[in-house]
Amino acid sequence: MSYVEELFSLQGKVVFCTGGAGILMSAISEGLGKAGAKIILTDIVPLEERLEALKKKGIEAKGYYMDAMDRKSIEEVAKKVKEEFRGVDVLLNAAGGNMKEATTSPEVSFFDLPLEPLQKVVMLNLFGGAIIPSQVFARLMVESGREGNIINFSSMNAFRPLTRVVGYSAAKAAVRNFTQWLAVYIAQNYTPKVRVNALAPGFFATNQNQYLLYKEDGSLTPRGESIINHTPVGRFGVPDDLISTVLWLVSPASQFITGVVVPIDGGFNAYSGV
């Protein structure tokens, strides 16, 4: 290997992904697979199409049904993975999403938002999207004695609360705080070899936010136009924009980095609007 290849190589590493059927995780898992990692995808929806796409590109990949909100489900999958792969080197906590019912609109004010969808969004993004899988897999990493990495998915909402998405914003801000807390907790109480960091993606067009960004005719909504106008690079993010940052955070290149939340936002967080 060249110096750069060795610095960023994931050869033989086992990468475990929640939310594996998502658009963003599809791109990230492929990128890490090309760097030499063995990919394990999990989700509550079928994964065959994603797995087949990875295998066609020469990437070793396996999938499991797993509910990231159910600790028993996670523990059952963790047991299988430990038996087959002898552990996990990287945990990517990508389960999450928003609900229209937990979002304010001209028709629905904050004062009228029902509690149940707000609870679901917070539970999914904070507990299913970070805390519960980390409880199971961080323990495996600590007990293995090897190096390990946990990557959570926070959001630009954690830096700048955005209008309308009240439940999602609160949950992602909590993910940012939890990431920093867990990084310190593991390093001080167990081992500095297991690092915990997070991504804070800016505006990526996904199935969950299409209704906020685009009209039915495909043109931008006023909200979509406002986002583009406040993003210096002048576009929404695409899934491939996340790969290099994830590769850096889980590779030997970032051995002294833990407890950080990295914005990947086209400059949105840096722009004051003036």
PDB file of N, CA and C in Angstrom, residues 156 160 162 202-203 226-233 264-273:
ATOM      1  N   MET A 156     -27.617  19.381  10.885  1.00  0.00           N
ATOM      2  CA  MET A 156     -27.436  20.822  10.964  1.00  0.00           C
ATOM      3  C   MET A 156     -28.403  21.439  11.980  1.00  0.00           C
ATOM      4  N   ARG A 160     -28.038  24.835  14.311  1.00  0.00           N
ATOM      5  CA  ARG A 160     -28.960  25.936  14.067  1.00  0.00           C
ATOM      6  C   ARG A 160     -30.379  25.386  14.026  1.00  0.00           C
ATOM      7  N   LEU A 162     -33.872  24.672  13.139  1.00  0.00           N
ATOM      8  CA  LEU A 162     -34.574  25.030  11.919  1.00  0.00           C
ATOM      9  C   LEU A 162     -36.073  25.126  12.171  1.00  0.00           C
ATOM     10  N   GLY A 202     -25.856  18.730   6.295  1.00  0.00           N
ATOM     11  CA  GLY A 202     -26.707  19.871   5.987  1.00  0.00           C
ATOM     12  C   GLY A 202     -27.939  19.396   5.252  1.00  0.00           C
ATOM     13  N   PHE A 203     -28.256  20.014   4.154  1.00  0.00           N
ATOM     14  CA  PHE A 203     -29.500  19.693   3.458  1.00  0.00           C
ATOM     15  C   PHE A 203     -29.258  18.723   2.304  1.00  0.00           C
ATOM     16  N   SER A 226     -34.989  29.050  -0.043  1.00  0.00           N
ATOM     17  CA  SER A 226     -34.292  29.717   1.050  1.00  0.00           C
ATOM     18  C   SER A 226     -33.034  28.952   1.443  1.00  0.00           C
ATOM     19  N   ILE A 227     -33.134  27.610   1.473  1.00  0.00           N
ATOM     20  CA  ILE A 227     -31.980  26.791   1.833  1.00  0.00           C
ATOM     21  C   ILE A 227     -30.857  26.970   0.820  1.00  0.00           C
ATOM     22  N   ILE A 228     -31.183  26.889  -0.458  1.00  0.00           N
ATOM     23  CA  ILE A 228     -30.162  27.055  -1.493  1.00  0.00           C
ATOM     24  C   ILE A 228     -29.519  28.436  -1.399  1.00  0.00           C
ATOM     25  N   ASN A 229     -30.332  29.460  -1.147  1.00  0.00           N
ATOM     26  CA  ASN A 229     -29.804  30.820  -1.042  1.00  0.00           C
ATOM     27  C   ASN A 229     -28.888  30.996   0.162  1.00  0.00           C
ATOM     28  N   HIS A 230     -29.031  30.137   1.171  1.00  0.00           N
ATOM     29  CA  HIS A 230     -28.186  30.234   2.358  1.00  0.00           C
ATOM     30  C   HIS A 230     -27.107  29.160   2.402  1.00  0.00           C
ATOM     31  N   THR A 231     -26.924  28.456   1.298  1.00  0.00           N
ATOM     32  CA  THR A 231     -25.864  27.452   1.194  1.00  0.00           C
ATOM     33  C   THR A 231     -24.836  27.961   0.191  1.00  0.00           C
ATOM     34  N   PRO A 232     -23.658  28.397   0.644  1.00  0.00           N
ATOM     35  CA  PRO A 232     -22.691  29.022  -0.258  1.00  0.00           C
ATOM     36  C   PRO A 232     -22.343  28.222  -1.507  1.00  0.00           C
ATOM     37  N   VAL A 233     -22.318  26.882  -1.422  1.00  0.00           N
ATOM     38  CA  VAL A 233     -21.975  26.116  -2.630  1.00  0.00           C
ATOM     39  C   VAL A 233     -23.148  26.020  -3.599  1.00  0.00           C
ATOM     40  N   ILE A 264     -21.331  18.740   7.458  1.00  0.00           N
ATOM     41  CA  ILE A 264     -21.130  18.486   6.018  1.00  0.00           C
ATOM     42  C   ILE A 264     -22.298  19.179   5.329  1.00  0.00           C
ATOM     43  N   ASP A 265     -22.130  20.465   5.061  1.00  0.00           N
ATOM     44  CA  ASP A 265     -23.294  21.303   4.797  1.00  0.00           C
ATOM     45  C   ASP A 265     -23.138  22.326   3.688  1.00  0.00           C
ATOM     46  N   GLY A 266     -22.062  22.248   2.923  1.00  0.00           N
ATOM     47  CA  GLY A 266     -21.880  23.208   1.830  1.00  0.00           C
ATOM     48  C   GLY A 266     -21.702  24.635   2.310  1.00  0.00           C
ATOM     49  N   GLY A 267     -21.307  24.804   3.568  1.00  0.00           N
ATOM     50  CA  GLY A 267     -21.069  26.141   4.115  1.00  0.00           C
ATOM     51  C   GLY A 267     -22.262  26.778   4.793  1.00  0.00           C
ATOM     52  N   PHE A 268     -23.389  26.031   4.917  1.00  0.00           N
ATOM     53  CA  PHE A 268     -24.608  26.613   5.489  1.00  0.00           C
ATOM     54  C   PHE A 268     -24.364  27.163   6.888  1.00  0.00           C
ATOM     55  N   ASN A 269     -23.656  26.406   7.721  1.00  0.00           N
ATOM     56  CA  ASN A 269     -23.450  26.829   9.108  1.00  0.00           C
ATOM     57  C   ASN A 269     -22.520  28.035   9.220  1.00  0.00           C
ATOM     58  N   ALA A 270     -21.708  28.246   8.200  1.00  0.00           N
ATOM     59  CA  ALA A 270     -20.757  29.357   8.232  1.00  0.00           C
ATOM     60  C   ALA A 270     -21.341  30.666   7.709  1.00  0.00           C
ATOM     61  N   TYR A 271     -22.490  30.592   7.061  1.00  0.00           N
ATOM     62  CA  TYR A 271     -23.055  31.766   6.383  1.00  0.00           C
ATOM     63  C   TYR A 271     -24.080  32.463   7.277  1.00  0.00           C
ATOM     64  N   SER A 272     -23.865  33.733   7.518  1.00  0.00           N
ATOM     65  CA  SER A 272     -24.771  34.494   8.372  1.00  0.00           C
ATOM     66  C   SER A 272     -25.971  35.047   7.625  1.00  0.00           C
ATOM     67  N   GLY A 273     -25.925  34.965   6.303  1.00  0.00           N
ATOM     68  CA  GLY A 273     -27.010  35.536   5.505  1.00  0.00           C
ATOM     69  C   GLY A 273     -26.719  36.946   5.045  1.00  0.00           C
TER      70      GLY A 273
END
